XYZ file of C-alpha atoms in Angstrom:
676
model
C 0.000 0.000 0.000
C 1.225 3.474 -0.871
C 2.242 6.000 1.758
C -0.834 8.285 1.921
C 1.082 10.825 4.025
C 3.469 11.533 1.136
C 1.544 13.686 -1.364
C 3.940 13.028 -4.252
C 3.918 9.273 -3.766
C 0.131 9.333 -3.341
C -0.208 11.311 -6.609
C 1.576 8.529 -8.534
C -0.665 5.936 -6.881
C -3.869 7.841 -7.763
C -2.755 8.442 -11.368
C -1.951 4.749 -11.784
C -5.452 3.844 -10.563
C -7.086 6.518 -12.735
C -5.458 5.065 -15.862
C -6.556 1.570 -14.816
C -10.174 2.671 -14.190
C -10.289 4.499 -17.541
C -9.048 1.366 -19.319
C -11.765 -0.694 -17.546
C -14.414 1.832 -18.601
C -13.215 1.698 -22.213
C -13.562 -2.086 -22.174
C -17.000 -1.831 -20.564
C -18.106 0.686 -23.209
C -16.948 -1.612 -26.014
C -18.883 -4.528 -24.495
C -21.927 -2.307 -23.908
C -21.894 -1.096 -27.506
C -21.673 -4.697 -28.737
C -24.672 -5.632 -26.549
C -26.669 -2.743 -28.042
C -25.792 -3.890 -31.562
C -26.740 -7.493 -30.676
C -30.106 -6.328 -29.275
C -30.840 -4.384 -32.472
C -29.884 -7.378 -34.590
C -32.046 -9.758 -32.502
C -35.029 -7.423 -32.774
C -34.897 -7.106 -36.574
C -34.408 -10.841 -36.997
C -37.275 -11.818 -34.656
C -39.804 -8.950 -34.397
C -42.330 -10.718 -36.701
C -42.384 -13.738 -34.375
C -42.653 -11.843 -31.070
C -45.797 -12.576 -29.019
C -49.025 -10.804 -30.033
C -49.308 -8.844 -26.761
C -45.892 -7.253 -27.223
C -44.383 -8.413 -23.903
C -41.164 -9.649 -25.513
C -40.884 -6.486 -27.618
C -41.356 -4.355 -24.454
C -38.724 -6.351 -22.534
C -36.285 -5.974 -25.435
C -36.837 -2.201 -25.589
C -36.376 -1.852 -21.802
C -33.126 -3.839 -21.881
C -31.892 -1.660 -24.756
C -32.741 1.545 -22.864
C -31.038 0.232 -19.707
C -27.836 -0.526 -21.645
C -27.850 2.893 -23.371
C -28.227 4.630 -19.980
C -25.453 2.486 -18.493
C -23.157 3.469 -21.379
C -24.010 7.142 -20.866
C -23.137 6.919 -17.160
C -19.833 5.262 -18.021
C -19.036 8.024 -20.540
C -19.684 10.721 -17.924
C -17.476 8.868 -15.428
C -14.713 8.523 -18.002
C -14.920 12.260 -18.770
C -14.522 13.106 -15.062
C -11.607 10.703 -14.592
C -9.836 12.163 -17.638
C -10.177 15.643 -16.143
C -8.752 14.331 -12.889
C -5.627 13.093 -14.708
C -4.583 16.752 -14.995
C -5.032 17.473 -11.270
C -6.414 14.604 -9.140
C -6.462 16.614 -5.906
C -5.581 20.061 -4.548
C -5.931 19.715 -0.785
C -5.572 17.384 2.140
C -6.821 17.292 5.731
C -5.489 14.976 8.457
C -8.364 14.616 10.927
C -8.090 12.937 14.333
C -11.565 11.773 15.351
C -12.520 11.980 19.025
C -11.422 8.785 20.785
C -9.020 7.727 18.018
C -5.215 7.583 18.234
C -4.233 8.095 14.577
C -5.591 10.756 12.220
C -7.390 9.828 9.014
C -6.054 11.402 5.838
C -8.543 12.897 3.366
C -7.402 14.114 -0.051
C -9.775 16.575 -1.737
C -10.292 17.057 -5.468
C -12.797 17.947 -8.150
C -14.676 14.652 -7.703
C -14.808 11.375 -5.797
C -12.403 8.669 -6.939
C -12.004 5.136 -5.582
C -9.977 2.130 -6.753
C -13.240 0.425 -7.671
C -16.864 1.552 -7.971
C -18.475 1.840 -4.538
C -15.146 1.606 -2.700
C -13.739 3.974 -0.093
C -12.571 7.091 -1.962
C -8.905 7.741 -2.478
C -9.938 11.337 -3.275
C -13.064 13.050 -1.907
C -15.267 15.415 -3.891
C -14.830 19.053 -2.767
C -18.589 19.025 -2.026
C -18.475 15.996 0.310
C -19.264 16.743 3.981
C -15.719 15.927 5.148
C -14.271 18.424 2.633
C -15.805 21.248 4.636
C -12.914 20.754 7.075
C -10.496 21.989 4.408
C -12.398 25.238 3.784
C -13.698 26.076 7.263
C -10.868 25.274 9.682
C -7.174 25.670 10.299
C -5.222 23.317 12.576
C -6.985 22.593 15.856
C -10.504 21.580 16.978
C -12.934 21.030 14.093
C -16.131 19.216 13.126
C -18.315 18.416 10.145
C -21.855 17.151 9.696
C -22.072 13.663 8.180
C -25.212 11.564 7.496
C -24.653 9.895 10.902
C -24.466 13.258 12.717
C -21.796 15.703 13.832
C -18.255 14.326 13.691
C -15.872 16.063 16.100
C -12.121 15.955 16.363
C -8.953 17.862 15.593
C -7.165 18.819 12.392
C -3.568 17.777 12.926
C -2.326 18.819 9.488
C -3.598 20.618 6.416
C -1.873 20.601 3.011
C -2.295 22.389 -0.284
C -1.110 21.178 -3.689
C -0.827 22.530 -7.194
C -0.793 19.788 -9.818
C -0.810 20.402 -13.572
C -0.581 17.753 -16.284
C -0.271 15.115 -13.574
C 2.926 16.757 -12.258
C 3.335 18.190 -8.755
C 4.118 21.925 -9.039
C 4.206 22.492 -5.280
C 3.042 20.880 -2.042
C 3.272 22.270 1.462
C 1.601 22.242 4.814
C -0.585 25.317 5.013
C -1.671 27.869 7.571
C -3.621 31.123 7.140
C -0.617 33.089 5.831
C 0.237 30.537 3.153
C -3.432 30.281 2.157
C -3.327 34.005 1.459
C -0.114 33.635 -0.539
C -1.731 30.918 -2.659
C -4.814 33.069 -3.183
C -2.651 36.046 -4.147
C -0.745 33.878 -6.641
C -3.994 32.598 -8.158
C -5.496 36.094 -8.392
C -2.312 37.591 -9.728
C -1.829 34.986 -12.460
C -2.556 35.462 -16.137
C -6.166 36.006 -17.116
C -8.372 33.399 -18.722
C -11.032 33.679 -21.380
C -13.575 32.306 -18.924
C -14.432 32.785 -15.282
C -12.192 30.615 -13.086
C -13.533 27.879 -10.862
C -12.432 28.630 -7.304
C -12.474 25.237 -5.575
C -8.770 25.508 -4.660
C -9.211 28.915 -3.001
C -12.749 28.989 -1.579
C -12.697 31.202 1.495
C -14.539 30.428 4.724
C -17.310 33.004 4.206
C -17.754 31.842 0.600
C -17.981 28.201 1.672
C -20.868 29.021 4.036
C -22.825 30.406 1.079
C -21.952 27.522 -1.266
C -23.046 24.860 1.251
C -26.285 26.628 2.232
C -29.178 24.223 1.624
C -31.621 25.638 4.166
C -32.827 28.892 2.641
C -35.399 28.842 -0.156
C -34.438 32.282 -1.481
C -30.774 33.173 -0.935
C -29.768 36.735 -1.789
C -26.054 37.541 -2.166
C -25.276 41.249 -2.004
C -21.628 41.240 -3.093
C -19.116 43.982 -3.733
C -17.465 44.215 -7.167
C -14.875 41.416 -7.366
C -16.211 39.497 -4.359
C -16.679 36.369 -6.493
C -20.465 36.301 -6.139
C -21.125 34.790 -9.598
C -18.513 32.059 -9.035
C -19.990 31.382 -5.612
C -23.515 31.105 -7.032
C -22.382 28.597 -9.681
C -20.365 26.586 -7.144
C -23.480 26.575 -4.948
C -25.482 25.113 -7.851
C -22.816 22.401 -8.287
C -23.042 21.688 -4.549
C -26.864 21.433 -4.627
C -26.731 19.105 -7.647
C -24.255 16.865 -5.811
C -26.368 16.668 -2.656
C -29.824 16.263 -4.231
C -29.279 13.991 -7.232
C -32.725 12.423 -6.758
C -34.719 15.647 -7.149
C -32.429 18.117 -8.921
C -30.774 17.812 -12.331
C -28.931 20.339 -14.491
C -32.014 20.604 -16.727
C -34.013 21.846 -13.692
C -31.846 24.961 -13.299
C -32.089 28.257 -15.176
C -29.664 31.179 -14.976
C -30.995 34.603 -15.945
C -27.792 36.304 -17.079
C -27.275 39.823 -18.498
C -26.369 38.813 -22.068
C -25.063 36.011 -24.316
C -21.405 36.953 -23.828
C -21.732 36.654 -20.065
C -23.446 33.276 -20.577
C -20.438 32.115 -22.600
C -18.042 33.564 -20.004
C -19.494 31.357 -17.236
C -20.584 28.359 -19.357
C -17.594 26.116 -18.553
C -17.815 26.339 -14.740
C -20.284 23.504 -14.082
C -18.676 21.075 -16.574
C -15.330 21.793 -14.875
C -16.951 20.891 -11.562
C -18.211 17.567 -12.902
C -21.783 18.631 -13.732
C -23.684 19.023 -16.984
C -24.251 22.576 -18.161
C -27.423 24.444 -17.288
C -29.900 26.582 -19.211
C -29.027 30.257 -19.495
C -30.889 33.172 -21.018
C -31.530 36.859 -20.434
C -34.785 37.970 -18.816
C -35.264 40.279 -21.805
C -35.220 37.304 -24.188
C -37.681 35.480 -21.934
C -39.992 38.532 -21.965
C -39.814 38.974 -25.745
C -40.782 35.352 -26.322
C -43.791 35.815 -24.049
C -44.877 38.978 -25.912
C -44.655 37.746 -29.515
C -48.452 37.855 -29.780
C -48.537 41.458 -28.489
C -45.840 43.304 -30.459
C -43.546 42.449 -33.369
C -40.539 44.156 -31.799
C -39.364 45.091 -28.313
C -36.427 47.200 -27.191
C -33.793 45.614 -24.973
C -31.866 46.861 -21.968
C -29.104 48.266 -24.186
C -31.596 50.525 -25.976
C -32.782 51.914 -22.644
C -29.247 52.543 -21.355
C -28.227 54.314 -24.570
C -31.344 56.509 -24.324
C -30.550 57.385 -20.697
C -27.008 58.330 -21.689
C -28.265 60.561 -24.513
C -31.094 62.119 -22.504
C -30.186 61.862 -18.786
C -32.855 64.458 -17.954
C -35.558 61.908 -18.915
C -34.370 59.387 -16.322
C -37.358 60.010 -14.039
C -39.788 59.321 -16.878
C -38.297 55.832 -17.438
C -38.202 55.090 -13.713
C -41.837 56.110 -13.227
C -43.191 53.131 -15.188
C -41.333 50.723 -12.885
C -42.540 52.396 -9.676
C -44.831 50.936 -7.045
C -47.310 53.773 -7.678
C -47.490 52.942 -11.412
C -48.046 49.269 -10.571
C -50.826 50.151 -8.103
C -52.551 52.207 -10.814
C -52.172 49.281 -13.235
C -53.822 46.996 -10.667
C -56.681 49.509 -10.335
C -57.046 49.513 -14.130
C -57.302 45.679 -14.126
C -60.058 45.861 -11.504
C -62.024 48.397 -13.566
C -61.763 46.163 -16.640
C -63.815 43.518 -14.818
C -66.899 45.656 -15.574
C -65.854 48.020 -18.361
C -64.457 45.353 -20.713
C -67.581 43.190 -20.816
C -70.807 43.323 -22.879
C -72.900 40.310 -21.826
C -75.650 38.806 -23.999
C -77.576 35.535 -24.391
C -75.878 32.731 -26.346
C -78.033 30.326 -28.363
C -77.111 27.054 -30.009
C -79.903 25.109 -31.720
C -82.422 24.399 -28.933
C -79.993 25.344 -26.125
C -79.663 28.804 -24.576
C -77.404 30.257 -21.889
C -78.969 33.536 -20.862
C -77.105 36.717 -19.885
C -77.812 36.356 -16.133
C -76.418 32.806 -16.099
C -73.290 33.944 -17.958
C -72.793 36.796 -15.469
C -73.202 34.412 -12.520
C -70.625 31.985 -13.931
C -68.254 34.758 -15.021
C -68.177 36.692 -11.734
C -68.703 33.939 -9.167
C -68.047 30.359 -10.315
C -64.930 31.236 -12.376
C -63.802 34.420 -10.617
C -60.353 32.955 -9.812
C -59.521 32.565 -13.514
C -57.747 35.600 -15.079
C -60.151 37.968 -16.853
C -59.210 37.299 -20.500
C -59.158 33.505 -19.969
C -62.401 33.406 -17.976
C -64.892 33.468 -20.861
C -63.278 30.333 -22.294
C -64.187 28.572 -19.037
C -67.814 29.789 -19.363
C -67.944 28.600 -22.999
C -66.541 25.167 -22.065
C -69.154 24.916 -19.286
C -71.941 25.565 -21.841
C -70.449 23.066 -24.326
C -70.316 20.399 -21.558
C -73.999 21.070 -20.763
C -74.982 20.697 -24.423
C -73.013 17.457 -24.822
C -74.461 16.014 -21.589
C -78.086 16.860 -22.473
C -77.785 15.799 -26.114
C -75.767 12.705 -25.354
C -73.271 13.432 -28.132
C -69.964 15.243 -28.601
C -69.984 18.508 -30.526
C -67.771 18.579 -33.624
C -64.614 20.652 -33.197
C -65.738 23.333 -35.661
C -69.005 23.751 -33.752
C -67.099 24.148 -30.484
C -64.883 26.836 -32.072
C -67.997 28.628 -33.368
C -69.431 28.739 -29.846
C -66.123 29.836 -28.282
C -65.980 32.796 -30.691
C -69.508 33.831 -29.695
C -68.449 34.025 -26.056
C -65.182 35.824 -26.931
C -67.163 38.590 -28.651
C -68.465 39.669 -25.237
C -65.067 41.297 -24.601
C -64.741 44.828 -25.980
C -61.186 43.738 -26.930
C -58.694 41.074 -25.861
C -55.716 42.871 -27.436
C -53.195 43.565 -24.646
C -51.467 46.243 -26.735
C -54.755 48.155 -27.086
C -55.618 47.714 -23.401
C -52.187 48.915 -22.221
C -52.331 51.852 -24.610
C -55.657 52.862 -23.060
C -54.114 52.656 -19.596
C -51.149 54.862 -20.614
C -53.519 57.452 -22.057
C -55.575 57.373 -18.874
C -52.404 57.973 -16.809
C -51.285 60.903 -18.948
C -48.368 59.185 -20.735
C -49.901 59.296 -24.206
C -51.281 56.337 -26.174
C -49.170 53.848 -28.113
C -49.255 54.171 -31.939
C -52.418 52.597 -33.392
C -50.769 50.134 -35.806
C -51.205 46.436 -36.747
C -49.213 43.721 -34.925
C -46.387 43.542 -37.480
C -45.611 47.259 -36.989
C -45.866 47.380 -33.202
C -42.746 48.356 -31.276
C -42.541 48.413 -27.467
C -40.093 50.687 -25.704
C -38.117 48.975 -22.957
C -39.906 50.820 -20.161
C -43.216 49.374 -21.482
C -42.045 45.761 -21.956
C -42.425 44.549 -18.366
C -45.641 46.460 -17.547
C -47.189 44.768 -20.628
C -45.819 41.372 -19.526
C -47.270 41.934 -16.052
C -50.603 42.926 -17.607
C -50.539 39.728 -19.679
C -49.950 37.684 -16.550
C -52.787 39.432 -14.684
C -55.316 39.222 -17.532
C -54.428 35.897 -19.168
C -52.403 34.057 -16.544
C -48.831 32.903 -16.961
C -47.638 29.371 -17.321
C -45.601 28.327 -14.313
C -42.274 26.875 -15.408
C -42.570 23.814 -13.202
C -39.574 22.139 -14.829
C -37.347 24.825 -13.300
C -36.613 23.960 -9.666
C -33.845 26.480 -9.065
C -33.543 29.936 -10.596
C -30.333 31.978 -10.505
C -30.816 35.726 -11.020
C -27.593 37.641 -11.688
C -27.174 41.447 -11.544
C -30.180 41.727 -9.219
C -29.753 45.503 -8.873
C -30.847 45.936 -12.507
C -34.266 44.344 -11.927
C -37.248 46.433 -10.884
C -39.820 45.436 -8.269
C -42.217 44.800 -11.162
C -39.789 42.326 -12.752
C -39.393 40.450 -9.464
C -43.178 40.180 -9.127
C -43.267 38.546 -12.575
C -40.427 36.168 -11.641
C -42.173 35.232 -8.410
C -45.313 34.248 -10.338
C -43.537 32.486 -13.207
C -40.949 30.586 -11.152
C -42.367 29.373 -7.814
C -39.112 27.608 -6.928
C -35.903 28.022 -4.924
C -33.681 30.903 -6.018
C -30.178 32.291 -5.733
C -30.274 36.052 -6.379
C -27.026 38.001 -6.585
C -25.779 41.454 -7.422
C -24.085 44.649 -6.300
C -26.124 47.764 -5.540
C -23.111 49.926 -6.498
C -23.205 48.617 -10.097
C -26.777 49.562 -10.957
C -27.670 50.611 -14.502
C -30.015 53.200 -13.012
C -28.931 56.752 -12.307
C -29.659 56.191 -8.625
C -28.315 53.429 -6.387
C -30.881 50.653 -6.341
C -30.946 48.248 -3.408
C -33.268 45.397 -4.346
C -32.796 43.905 -0.867
C -35.072 46.629 0.508
C -38.159 45.282 -1.296
C -37.365 41.610 -2.032
C -38.813 40.341 1.306
C -42.143 41.968 0.351
C -42.102 40.085 -2.959
C -40.901 36.646 -1.802
C -42.078 36.580 1.819
C -40.328 35.169 4.874
C -38.313 32.371 3.237
C -35.561 34.754 2.169
C -32.063 35.264 3.544
C -29.636 38.006 2.566
C -25.863 37.574 2.834
C -23.547 40.549 2.374
C -20.065 39.880 0.968
C -17.904 42.964 1.326
C -14.480 41.508 0.579
C -13.146 42.120 -2.930
C -10.628 39.746 -4.534
C -10.527 40.758 -8.206
C -8.623 44.040 -8.278
C -5.247 45.045 -6.924
C -5.361 47.258 -3.843
C -4.515 50.295 -5.982
C -7.386 49.696 -8.440
C -9.937 48.817 -5.757
C -9.131 51.934 -3.684
C -9.332 54.124 -6.791
C -12.743 52.696 -7.789
C -14.098 52.912 -4.234
C -13.068 56.539 -3.931
C -14.833 57.248 -7.233
C -18.085 55.638 -5.988
C -17.847 56.839 -2.382
C -17.608 53.274 -1.026
C -16.018 53.054 2.421
C -17.110 49.687 3.847
C -15.354 47.306 1.420
C -12.635 44.978 2.656
C -9.926 44.595 0.018
C -7.684 41.562 -0.388
C -4.106 42.764 -0.006
C -2.607 42.314 -3.453
C -0.499 45.153 -4.778
C 0.078 46.159 -8.387
C 0.760 49.132 -10.626
C -0.639 52.555 -9.715
C -3.722 53.633 -11.675
C -2.685 55.775 -14.650
C -4.850 58.868 -15.238
C -4.472 61.053 -18.345
C -6.513 63.827 -19.944
C -6.573 64.526 -23.698
C -7.926 67.289 -25.905
C -10.117 64.925 -27.942
C -11.183 61.351 -28.695
C -8.551 60.904 -31.422
C -5.701 61.964 -29.128
C -6.899 59.522 -26.439
C -6.984 56.712 -29.013
C -3.451 57.577 -30.194
C -2.282 57.004 -26.590
C -4.209 53.720 -26.457
C -2.562 52.676 -29.706
C 0.930 53.381 -28.309
C 0.265 51.070 -25.371
C -1.617 48.237 -27.095
C 1.279 46.178 -28.467
C 2.950 46.024 -25.036
C -0.357 45.263 -23.315
C -1.192 42.529 -25.836
C 2.144 40.818 -25.209
C 1.872 41.094 -21.421
C -1.771 40.109 -20.852
C -4.104 37.385 -22.085
C -7.175 39.632 -21.740
C -7.508 43.405 -21.931
C -10.331 45.799 -22.771
C -11.045 49.262 -24.113
C -14.239 50.308 -22.342
C -16.353 53.222 -23.585
C -19.405 55.172 -22.482
C -21.692 54.558 -25.470
C -22.091 52.224 -28.431
C -21.277 55.167 -30.734
C -17.922 55.713 -28.982
C -17.114 51.992 -29.089
C -17.861 51.906 -32.835
C -15.594 54.943 -33.405
C -12.806 53.117 -31.546
C -13.396 49.970 -33.609
C -13.008 51.891 -36.873
C -9.897 53.701 -35.571
C -8.210 50.431 -34.547
C -9.182 48.644 -37.764
C -7.482 51.349 -39.794
C -4.388 51.793 -37.618
C -3.893 48.422 -35.866
C -5.620 45.863 -38.057
C -7.965 43.063 -36.982
C -6.062 42.195 -33.791
C -9.009 42.766 -31.444
C -12.615 41.672 -30.948
C -15.638 43.947 -30.810
C -18.270 43.055 -28.229
C -21.823 44.329 -28.781
C -25.331 43.246 -27.792
C -25.369 40.565 -30.519
C -22.048 38.971 -29.525
C -22.227 35.454 -28.136
C -18.633 34.613 -27.158
C -16.010 36.080 -24.833
C -12.641 35.987 -26.603
C -9.008 36.159 -25.600
C -6.967 39.252 -26.462
C -8.079 42.879 -26.764
C -11.815 43.593 -26.502
C -13.574 46.829 -27.448
C -16.949 47.362 -25.766
C -19.203 49.576 -23.627
C -19.254 49.634 -19.831
C -22.733 48.108 -19.627
C -21.729 45.083 -21.731
C -18.451 44.675 -19.809
C -20.346 44.373 -16.520
C -19.809 40.944 -14.953
C -16.642 40.326 -16.988
C -13.047 40.847 -15.883
C -9.866 41.736 -17.775
C -6.227 41.842 -16.744
C -5.811 45.347 -18.161
C -8.504 47.970 -18.777
C -8.450 51.273 -20.670
C -11.392 53.352 -19.438
C -12.001 55.974 -22.155
C -14.769 58.458 -21.253
C -15.649 62.047 -22.223
C -14.621 64.332 -19.364
C -17.518 66.792 -19.696
C -20.185 64.116 -19.160
C -21.020 63.868 -15.481
C -24.559 62.530 -15.253
C -25.263 59.786 -12.650
C -25.240 56.898 -15.166
C -21.926 58.018 -16.686
C -20.412 58.116 -13.190
C -21.680 54.566 -12.715
C -20.100 53.659 -16.041
C -16.683 54.939 -14.948
C -16.920 52.924 -11.731
C -17.979 49.730 -13.551
C -15.156 50.129 -16.103
C -12.588 50.577 -13.325
C -13.751 47.505 -11.397
C -13.316 45.253 -14.475
C -9.497 45.582 -14.206
C -7.614 42.837 -12.381
C -3.986 44.060 -12.615
C -3.717 47.330 -14.562
C -6.088 50.293 -15.030
C -5.591 53.267 -17.345
C -8.197 56.028 -17.059
C -8.270 58.321 -20.110
C -10.574 61.340 -20.383
C -10.984 63.586 -23.388
């Protein structure tokens, strides 16, 4: 037996067993594939002679499905083991249980690994209960909660390892100081094209959030660079690991800001041994729901660009998301109960449903059904009566004829027309009176219309989604959360940073979320920033007036500030620095105030520097290595080793100030602030 206490010797032992297990899986897959082929061959040779009741055919199909599933499980296992060949483990805890004389040694890695299936692990998954010892304790008294209860004892030794390509880069016994050195080395390393997984450097306060299974709605209010998105995704991986029976990757949806951000985080769960999850923007979700209302809808980018062009109209946009506006919309819905209806008798051959009966059914029997769906229930009730009394089913075309008769009792069922009437009533001015194919909704009208649709027609609950992750929570209005609460009655992880709002004013969603989701909500504040160097973080905090952030002590270059006489001069300075920056860093960005400025920079660089950069706009779907040109609102959530923040000096509206802060906080190692 190998010496488990020697990390280097143990690495060789684990690698040897990984190769052996992979070879066994390959053999098993070959045999499984042959069995599938044999089953297919047997079926086609014998299906004409199988018993008339189909029992043999059913048994054959079940056996085939079982073998296909078994092969799929083996493929997933092989994929995980192959990943582990690069770095089988990264930590170790020697734990002396109470009443024992010798400590047990636990190695911790990206997944469980044993010499044979079902055996005692050589390496424990970072999400296993015992692995909590590695993240939550230093040497000394410690405990963890296992299925059998609380296990108490003492950590006698704790080690950290860096393994790459199956080779030991370093191994040493760790304490708090060395943990910080490792974290500083990880944070100070070269940038990657995707968000890093953090299992090697999870901090104690982060681990508490990741392993939280109690709270139905968990809200993470995290400072810029606190790792909140990573933590949320690691939490999802943890929940998947601990609730395999009820939760699968397909049951999870992430509402992310845009497609580029989705790409930026897409590799995290596969790296952690899980299948990827569904991701989309809330805007895209809304537009799909409103296809029958308007042909075109603005997106968040349109609204931000408008605010930047006309900052004085900020209050007008905000008004339609306010609680007062929503209360008036609710009052309008109540008035429609009477004002929208024109009741009359409905006749069909010898059958009649008179007006009074329709009113009784509409306002009493079916009052819980949303207004614009309610008359369908009345019509179906009448059709059931006719079929019962006549003893025959009505043909489908006759049923449709009757349904249309009942529908005509609404003055209109067009949500666009109804919302337009509400706006006119409230003094905003009506929407253009145009057919569906020419209808265009401004962004500030999109979610009020979606809410109105939910209230008047009902919304389908997305029961297949059992956990919703909402990122950039500060950019969602109370109205949007009310829609989410109705559409997704499931557990949620909601995260964001009130200092990075896309509104002109700081927006703290935490202040109203308990009113939306009720008592089953817990808010965790994470005020420690890890992304930026001390110099960059202090510069950004001073800009935003933030005083309560704890900054991880990692020093770097001072922030460079320069002022130029015009946009062209600022870009000439950028150009002088780009070749050096491109050689030094894997990722860097030129961040601008507006789409127009970003496009000007793109044309300038194309002409003077060639195609050695990528341009990121609202239609982009991938985050790429190298130099990126974009706007501050599309850069939000991303991080770059070096950032050029290029903003017009005379613009000083609230949203532009937010833009400067967001641009600054994207920089990991180097920040250059250019004004013109």
